[in-house]
Amino acid sequence: MERYLTRDLINRFTSVDNNVFTNNVPVGGILDQQQNSILSNTLRPELNYSNTWGKHELYSILGLEVREVNGEGYTSRFYGYDDETAVSLRVNYDVRYPQFHNGSMMNIPFMDDVSGTTNRFISRFANFAYTYDKRFTLSASARKDASNLFGVRANQKGVPLWSIGGAWNISNEKFYSNELFPFLKARVTYGFNGNIDNSVTAFPTARADRNSYLSIPAVVITNPGNPDLRWEKVGVLNVGLDFTSRNRLVSGSIEYYSKKGKDIFAWGYTSAMAGFGTSIVKGNYAEIKGQGVDLNLNVKILQRELKWDVNALFNFVDDIVSKNIREGATTELINLGMRTRNFPKSGYPLYSVYSYQFAGLDNQTGDPLGILDGAVSKDYSQLNRASFDDLVFHGRATPSHFGSLRNTFSWRGASLSFNLIYKLGYFIRREYVTNPFSQKSTWSNTHSDFSNRWKNPGDEEITNIPSFSYPYNSNRYLFYLRSSALVESADHIRFQDINLSYRFNNTILKRINISGFELYSYINNIGIIWRKNDKNLDPDAGDIPPIRTVAFGVRVAL
């Protein structure tokens, strides 16, 4: 009875007849119970062979992996529950009751549910690597993965995957005599990776339910089934260079990669007449291609009694949707930047941020203004139907440049390290006032934008937040919610964590049969030290910043 949910349900389902109140949801507590379990069984026989003769080295693996994952769960709800006696009261789920606050007809929420899933996987794999004279290495791998999720016919359930690569240890060549970098190795690989999506299956799946209007058992299709589902396949080319300087003061690697993905899962539309209750389905609709560069650099700046080590990671990635056979509507493209279903657009990054063009506020009413056919407009119904050519493409919804910089200082048994991370080249859509006339929502307590809204003529010079509108205009609200006024750069640099530890002298510890003893403290999510947006937003968390955690501990090794 102390929770709002409990009091709200009791009140909403209370009937009044001649000033007589009937609690169709009984007065008392509401007990919700949920239990989930997962049982996984894996069988992995593997045969390894290795041999070295003369200048030749051979390593090989041949194996099989069979895995089954069973999941079971249930949820239940007891109304009118008494903690002391563990007694609950029955309710009638078959009757539609008028809601006390607005008179609409609803059934009492039925929460009892039992679920079960079985997923099976089988993999056959083989790997080998051959090295000649510690200079040249040839490697190859092949596998076939299969799952019960895909394919109506047996030969559709699996996907063959393979890769081949080579490496050249340049520093072992007689002609190589670079004293500055005594180790230098070049490598290249090409092959295919596979991926599945557990949310879609080849066969239709459904869950048992109740029809609230007829009060009879019903079945709701949760997945329409698609016999043409296939594994995602991504072809990857990697070219890399590993290096180490004299005395190992500088070491690292630089790598270029190129990817081409086929049969990528994406959302698309199907006929609303198919009888599935939704016209939006997921399937192998898209193809993507991308490339990137990864640089890993380790530098030993000080190597005396006081040591200072630096590890730097620099990453660049660029991707584009080369084909999507079921592209979404304009509103779906905008919703992509609002963290919902992905309807990628051909010729643009897989995750992109789009918006309607925002043209400021009306100086007399504070209404948001948009651009329609090249002119300023307040025809929100038409503005919300803008074509793709009228949208603003801001850029990627994921970083194009990202990395980290970790500094580690050590002196005798003490060690201090801290990590800075950066993410650049992407955009977010910031949160806005919740729909003021939706259930359990008010303008006054949902977002700070409400206090900074347009109130009087002239405020349009200092704010781009629209005025309060009554009666509520849903098209007006949706236009502003999807407009460029709410799109911000997400570029930022974050002080991610700091670690302080002290390891005690091993000589003393060995006398008491302890091989290691360390005290440590760790702080994570310290905070942002620079951001490009001027709204004080944390791009990784919206309006709710990540939780800062502090830990202290002891490590003992016997």
XYZ file of C-alpha atoms in Angstrom, residues 91-552:
462
model
C -9.736 -10.599 -8.802
C -11.841 -10.909 -11.952
C -9.608 -10.524 -15.011
C -12.468 -11.093 -17.462
C -14.451 -7.917 -16.689
C -13.598 -4.540 -18.195
C -14.023 -1.895 -15.482
C -14.491 1.864 -15.994
C -11.415 3.785 -14.847
C -12.178 6.031 -11.891
C -10.241 9.026 -13.287
C -11.478 9.066 -16.892
C -14.132 6.353 -17.371
C -12.216 4.397 -20.007
C -12.754 0.629 -19.907
C -9.846 -1.639 -18.922
C -9.138 -5.079 -17.537
C -7.215 -5.530 -14.313
C -3.575 -6.199 -15.361
C -2.877 -9.923 -15.644
C 0.787 -10.593 -14.914
C 1.028 -14.393 -14.693
C 3.350 -15.736 -17.365
C 5.560 -18.771 -17.993
C 8.294 -18.752 -20.619
C 10.815 -21.205 -22.006
C 13.440 -21.061 -24.753
C 15.819 -23.597 -26.255
C 18.691 -22.522 -28.504
C 21.098 -25.017 -30.012
C 24.416 -24.323 -31.727
C 26.982 -26.532 -33.385
C 30.402 -25.541 -34.726
C 33.016 -27.509 -36.631
C 36.370 -25.782 -36.814
C 39.960 -26.231 -37.930
C 42.954 -23.896 -37.587
C 46.571 -24.207 -38.619
C 49.675 -22.015 -38.703
C 52.937 -22.778 -40.482
C 56.142 -20.788 -39.876
C 59.332 -21.009 -41.927
C 62.665 -19.908 -40.495
C 60.927 -17.652 -37.962
C 60.379 -15.204 -40.824
C 57.272 -16.215 -42.748
C 54.000 -17.425 -41.272
C 50.950 -18.709 -43.132
C 47.736 -19.236 -41.178
C 44.256 -20.400 -42.092
C 41.027 -21.257 -40.345
C 37.732 -22.716 -41.432
C 34.547 -23.399 -39.539
C 30.890 -24.038 -40.050
C 28.452 -22.679 -37.489
C 24.812 -23.728 -37.331
C 21.841 -22.794 -35.162
C 18.239 -23.873 -34.759
C 17.208 -20.216 -35.112
C 17.659 -20.087 -38.874
C 16.595 -22.122 -41.837
C 13.559 -24.297 -42.342
C 15.711 -26.814 -44.214
C 18.807 -28.339 -42.630
C 21.226 -26.859 -45.148
C 19.976 -23.334 -44.328
C 20.800 -23.517 -40.633
C 24.561 -23.170 -40.979
C 27.082 -20.820 -42.518
C 30.639 -21.631 -43.689
C 33.240 -19.146 -42.423
C 36.938 -18.954 -43.183
C 40.015 -16.771 -43.020
C 43.543 -16.840 -44.375
C 46.512 -14.766 -43.350
C 50.215 -14.256 -43.530
C 52.925 -12.560 -41.485
C 56.446 -11.437 -42.314
C 58.946 -10.971 -39.487
C 60.997 -8.310 -41.255
C 63.424 -7.902 -38.366
C 64.660 -11.488 -38.861
C 65.798 -10.776 -42.403
C 69.532 -10.467 -42.981
C 69.141 -7.165 -44.803
C 67.316 -5.560 -41.848
C 69.657 -3.697 -39.496
C 67.589 -0.895 -37.990
C 68.950 -0.396 -34.469
C 66.188 2.023 -33.500
C 63.430 -0.579 -34.080
C 65.009 -4.049 -33.756
C 61.587 -5.747 -34.045
C 59.310 -5.128 -37.033
C 56.564 -7.441 -38.249
C 53.987 -7.041 -41.029
C 50.787 -9.086 -41.247
C 47.668 -9.388 -43.358
C 44.475 -11.463 -43.015
C 41.233 -11.788 -44.919
C 38.156 -13.781 -44.029
C 34.501 -13.886 -43.056
C 32.799 -13.587 -39.657
C 29.224 -14.636 -38.905
C 26.586 -13.245 -36.568
C 23.059 -14.146 -35.462
C 20.151 -12.281 -33.881
C 18.250 -14.222 -31.215
C 15.195 -11.978 -31.551
C 14.236 -13.418 -34.959
C 13.619 -17.009 -36.025
C 12.833 -18.972 -39.127
C 9.599 -20.345 -37.647
C 6.720 -18.267 -36.253
C 6.790 -17.892 -32.469
C 3.935 -16.869 -30.211
C 2.956 -16.423 -26.600
C -0.238 -17.359 -24.808
C -2.386 -14.408 -23.739
C -5.973 -13.397 -23.035
C -8.216 -11.397 -25.317
C -9.281 -8.472 -23.123
C -12.441 -7.799 -25.130
C -13.781 -11.362 -25.377
C -12.196 -12.627 -22.125
C -11.005 -15.813 -23.784
C -7.554 -17.387 -24.192
C -5.607 -16.042 -27.157
C -2.258 -16.412 -28.864
C -0.165 -13.356 -29.790
C 2.417 -13.772 -32.554
C 5.703 -12.321 -31.279
C 7.709 -13.220 -34.383
C 6.048 -13.804 -37.759
C 8.811 -16.179 -38.818
C 10.944 -15.879 -41.918
C 12.128 -19.046 -43.706
C 14.655 -16.949 -45.671
C 16.586 -15.739 -42.612
C 20.339 -16.123 -42.932
C 23.434 -15.496 -40.859
C 25.017 -12.092 -41.155
C 28.335 -12.398 -43.001
C 31.088 -9.806 -42.755
C 34.186 -9.970 -44.937
C 37.169 -8.402 -43.151
C 40.572 -7.378 -44.515
C 43.242 -6.529 -41.909
C 46.683 -5.115 -42.644
C 48.919 -4.459 -39.661
C 52.427 -3.538 -38.556
C 53.894 -4.417 -35.123
C 57.017 -2.668 -33.851
C 59.282 -2.449 -30.794
C 62.085 0.015 -30.260
C 65.481 -0.545 -28.660
C 65.211 -1.360 -24.948
C 61.434 -1.672 -25.509
C 60.995 2.028 -24.738
C 58.388 2.296 -27.494
C 56.190 -0.535 -28.755
C 52.845 -0.915 -30.395
C 50.949 -1.654 -33.577
C 49.076 0.119 -36.321
C 46.303 -1.615 -38.214
C 44.054 -0.798 -41.144
C 40.859 -2.772 -41.701
C 38.128 -2.859 -44.297
C 34.756 -4.568 -43.809
C 31.886 -5.519 -46.095
C 28.745 -6.934 -44.514
C 26.048 -8.935 -46.295
C 22.614 -9.937 -45.031
C 22.815 -7.447 -42.154
C 19.811 -7.435 -39.840
C 17.699 -4.289 -40.051
C 14.088 -3.314 -39.529
C 11.741 -3.146 -42.483
C 8.079 -3.027 -43.394
C 5.748 -5.817 -44.428
C 2.099 -5.784 -45.422
C -0.250 -4.720 -42.630
C -2.684 -7.319 -44.036
C -0.359 -10.213 -43.129
C -2.125 -10.645 -39.792
C 0.894 -10.303 -37.515
C -0.361 -7.294 -35.563
C 2.570 -5.192 -36.807
C 3.886 -4.063 -40.162
C 7.459 -3.725 -38.864
C 9.694 -6.794 -39.033
C 13.413 -7.533 -38.826
C 15.289 -9.383 -41.528
C 18.448 -9.613 -43.648
C 17.724 -6.411 -45.504
C 20.947 -4.379 -45.477
C 24.508 -4.387 -46.706
C 27.235 -2.194 -45.221
C 30.862 -1.391 -45.847
C 33.362 0.368 -43.673
C 36.993 0.961 -42.900
C 39.077 2.083 -39.982
C 42.492 2.524 -38.417
C 43.603 1.349 -34.947
C 46.829 2.569 -33.324
C 48.131 1.104 -30.074
C 51.193 2.856 -28.631
C 53.127 2.011 -25.446
C 55.836 4.395 -24.246
C 58.165 3.989 -21.249
C 58.937 7.623 -20.427
C 60.808 7.016 -17.159
C 62.441 3.721 -16.197
C 64.345 4.576 -13.046
C 63.261 4.063 -9.471
C 60.273 6.172 -10.467
C 58.641 4.652 -13.533
C 56.219 6.376 -15.887
C 54.445 4.302 -18.566
C 51.939 5.591 -21.104
C 49.487 3.538 -23.148
C 47.615 5.382 -25.916
C 44.838 4.034 -28.143
C 43.686 5.930 -31.236
C 40.837 4.630 -33.384
C 39.103 5.877 -36.508
C 36.099 4.226 -38.142
C 33.916 5.081 -41.106
C 30.959 3.054 -42.355
C 28.187 3.450 -44.885
C 25.054 1.513 -45.796
C 25.671 0.326 -49.340
C 22.190 -1.174 -49.759
C 18.943 -1.509 -47.831
C 16.056 -3.162 -49.612
C 13.435 -2.006 -47.055
C 14.214 1.558 -46.047
C 12.064 3.178 -43.401
C 9.874 6.245 -43.627
C 11.213 9.709 -42.834
C 9.951 9.564 -39.248
C 11.785 6.265 -38.719
C 15.054 7.844 -39.850
C 14.571 10.594 -37.282
C 13.685 8.090 -34.584
C 17.017 6.368 -35.306
C 18.711 9.266 -33.564
C 16.276 8.784 -30.693
C 17.603 5.306 -29.791
C 14.806 3.229 -31.286
C 14.640 0.719 -34.162
C 17.304 0.997 -36.825
C 16.018 1.803 -40.332
C 19.310 2.601 -42.113
C 19.424 4.778 -45.214
C 21.475 3.760 -48.237
C 24.458 6.029 -48.745
C 24.629 7.103 -45.081
C 26.245 5.714 -41.902
C 24.521 2.739 -40.308
C 23.611 4.857 -37.276
C 22.889 8.465 -38.198
C 21.149 11.497 -36.739
C 18.515 13.300 -38.830
C 16.034 16.029 -37.914
C 13.439 18.449 -39.231
C 14.754 21.915 -40.059
C 14.199 24.313 -37.152
C 13.753 28.010 -38.020
C 13.471 29.541 -34.551
C 10.409 30.688 -32.582
C 7.486 32.879 -33.529
C 8.181 36.276 -31.923
C 4.542 36.744 -30.907
C 3.446 33.288 -29.774
C 6.646 31.347 -29.101
C 5.541 28.606 -31.500
C 8.352 26.581 -33.097
C 8.952 27.338 -36.776
C 10.070 24.955 -39.502
C 10.939 25.024 -43.188
C 8.368 23.755 -45.694
C 9.049 24.014 -49.438
C 11.793 26.518 -48.705
C 9.617 28.844 -46.631
C 9.121 29.334 -42.895
C 5.988 27.503 -41.760
C 3.891 26.495 -38.745
C 1.908 23.866 -40.626
C 2.993 21.134 -38.236
C 0.930 18.444 -39.876
C 2.841 18.943 -43.129
C 6.172 19.589 -41.425
C 5.903 16.167 -39.780
C 5.471 14.646 -43.244
C 8.647 16.174 -44.662
C 10.444 14.216 -47.379
C 13.990 12.970 -46.938
C 15.325 15.878 -49.009
C 13.907 18.301 -46.431
C 15.656 16.628 -43.493
C 18.858 17.814 -41.866
C 21.570 15.143 -41.781
C 23.800 16.006 -38.839
C 26.220 13.089 -38.949
C 26.965 9.850 -37.190
C 25.181 8.661 -34.049
C 28.328 6.745 -33.016
C 31.878 8.166 -32.678
C 34.123 8.241 -35.745
C 37.215 8.940 -33.592
C 37.700 7.431 -30.157
C 40.494 6.239 -27.900
C 42.154 6.514 -24.531
C 45.307 7.713 -22.786
C 46.431 5.855 -19.658
C 49.325 7.071 -17.496
C 50.849 4.741 -14.909
C 53.339 5.892 -12.266
C 55.081 3.370 -10.014
C 57.618 3.793 -7.233
C 58.789 0.806 -5.257
C 55.543 -0.893 -4.158
C 53.231 2.040 -4.933
C 51.362 2.460 -8.233
C 49.095 5.219 -9.530
C 47.298 5.092 -12.890
C 44.585 7.208 -14.448
C 42.769 6.972 -17.754
C 41.355 9.635 -20.083
C 39.042 8.611 -22.942
C 37.755 10.641 -25.857
C 34.917 10.267 -28.357
C 34.624 12.607 -31.337
C 32.681 13.020 -34.556
C 29.107 12.143 -33.570
C 25.780 13.677 -32.494
C 22.956 13.029 -30.048
C 19.373 14.206 -29.672
C 18.920 15.602 -26.202
C 15.927 14.871 -24.007
C 12.973 17.241 -23.914
C 9.850 17.869 -21.871
C 7.650 14.771 -21.711
C 4.301 14.910 -23.481
C 2.434 17.020 -20.904
C -0.934 15.359 -21.453
C 0.162 11.752 -21.388
C -0.779 9.639 -18.390
C 1.261 10.354 -15.217
C 3.071 13.268 -16.838
C 3.148 16.976 -16.098
C 5.015 19.884 -17.616
C 6.279 21.063 -14.271
C 8.287 18.043 -13.173
C 9.619 16.323 -16.268
C 12.444 18.500 -17.578
C 14.314 21.706 -16.806
C 13.515 23.037 -20.306
C 10.064 23.969 -19.068
C 11.441 26.774 -16.882
C 13.520 28.120 -19.803
C 10.656 28.222 -22.318
C 9.490 31.231 -24.332
C 7.157 33.359 -22.155
C 7.057 36.871 -23.638
C 7.831 38.557 -26.976
C 11.577 38.995 -27.220
C 12.367 35.706 -25.456
C 13.047 34.160 -28.859
C 16.369 36.021 -28.754
C 17.521 34.111 -25.671
C 15.832 30.703 -25.972
C 14.756 28.189 -28.616
C 12.361 26.361 -26.293
C 8.721 26.847 -27.378
C 6.013 28.372 -25.257
C 3.460 26.320 -23.332
C 0.545 25.499 -25.615
C -3.027 24.798 -24.564
C -5.026 23.069 -25.882
C -2.306 20.519 -26.515
C -1.175 20.253 -30.152
C 0.459 16.858 -30.697
C 1.826 17.777 -34.150
C 3.433 20.920 -32.714
C 5.029 18.899 -29.919
C 6.293 16.129 -32.238
C 7.774 18.609 -34.722
C 9.872 20.293 -32.051
C 10.820 16.951 -30.488
C 12.247 15.846 -33.861
C 13.703 19.205 -34.909
C 17.334 20.249 -35.241
C 16.912 22.453 -32.156
C 17.428 19.392 -29.965
C 20.455 17.936 -31.769
C 23.812 18.482 -30.079
C 27.402 17.532 -30.765
C 28.400 14.592 -28.563
C 32.180 15.162 -28.736
C 33.794 14.943 -25.303
C 36.813 13.941 -23.239
C 36.200 12.027 -20.026
C 38.314 11.392 -16.936
C 37.331 7.734 -16.802
C 39.070 6.208 -13.812
C 41.958 6.309 -11.353
C 43.644 3.399 -9.604
C 45.939 3.619 -6.579
C 47.593 0.542 -5.075
C 50.458 -0.533 -2.830
C 52.132 -3.932 -2.948
C 54.001 -4.939 0.165
C 57.576 -6.272 0.126
C 57.610 -9.927 -0.897
C 60.607 -10.776 1.299
C 58.674 -9.998 4.450
C 55.534 -11.762 3.215
C 57.326 -15.008 2.395
C 58.295 -15.368 6.018
C 54.590 -15.748 6.854
C 53.828 -17.924 3.785
C 52.082 -15.181 1.780
C 53.311 -14.686 -1.789
C 51.524 -11.381 -2.363
C 49.626 -8.712 -0.438
C 48.212 -5.559 -2.040
C 45.949 -2.721 -0.957
C 44.106 -0.852 -3.692
C 41.445 1.774 -4.350
C 39.586 2.407 -7.601
C 37.331 5.263 -8.716
C 35.335 4.919 -11.956
C 33.315 7.481 -13.969
C 35.059 10.493 -12.470
C 33.543 12.975 -14.913
C 33.766 14.879 -18.180
C 36.610 17.390 -18.437
C 35.600 18.786 -21.862
C 32.469 18.630 -23.971
C 31.521 20.378 -27.188
C 27.843 20.897 -26.340
C 26.917 23.901 -24.177
C 23.997 22.166 -22.413
C 26.164 20.397 -19.820
C 25.001 17.043 -21.235
C 26.750 13.738 -20.782
C 26.498 12.196 -24.288
C 26.814 8.669 -22.904
C 23.897 9.046 -20.502
C 21.562 11.842 -21.635
C 20.200 13.690 -18.632
C 21.304 11.015 -16.130
C 25.110 10.922 -15.703
C 26.890 7.587 -15.189
C 27.134 6.549 -11.559
C 30.508 7.247 -9.999
C 31.780 4.198 -8.134
C 34.477 4.014 -5.470
C 36.010 0.719 -4.389
C 38.602 -0.280 -1.809
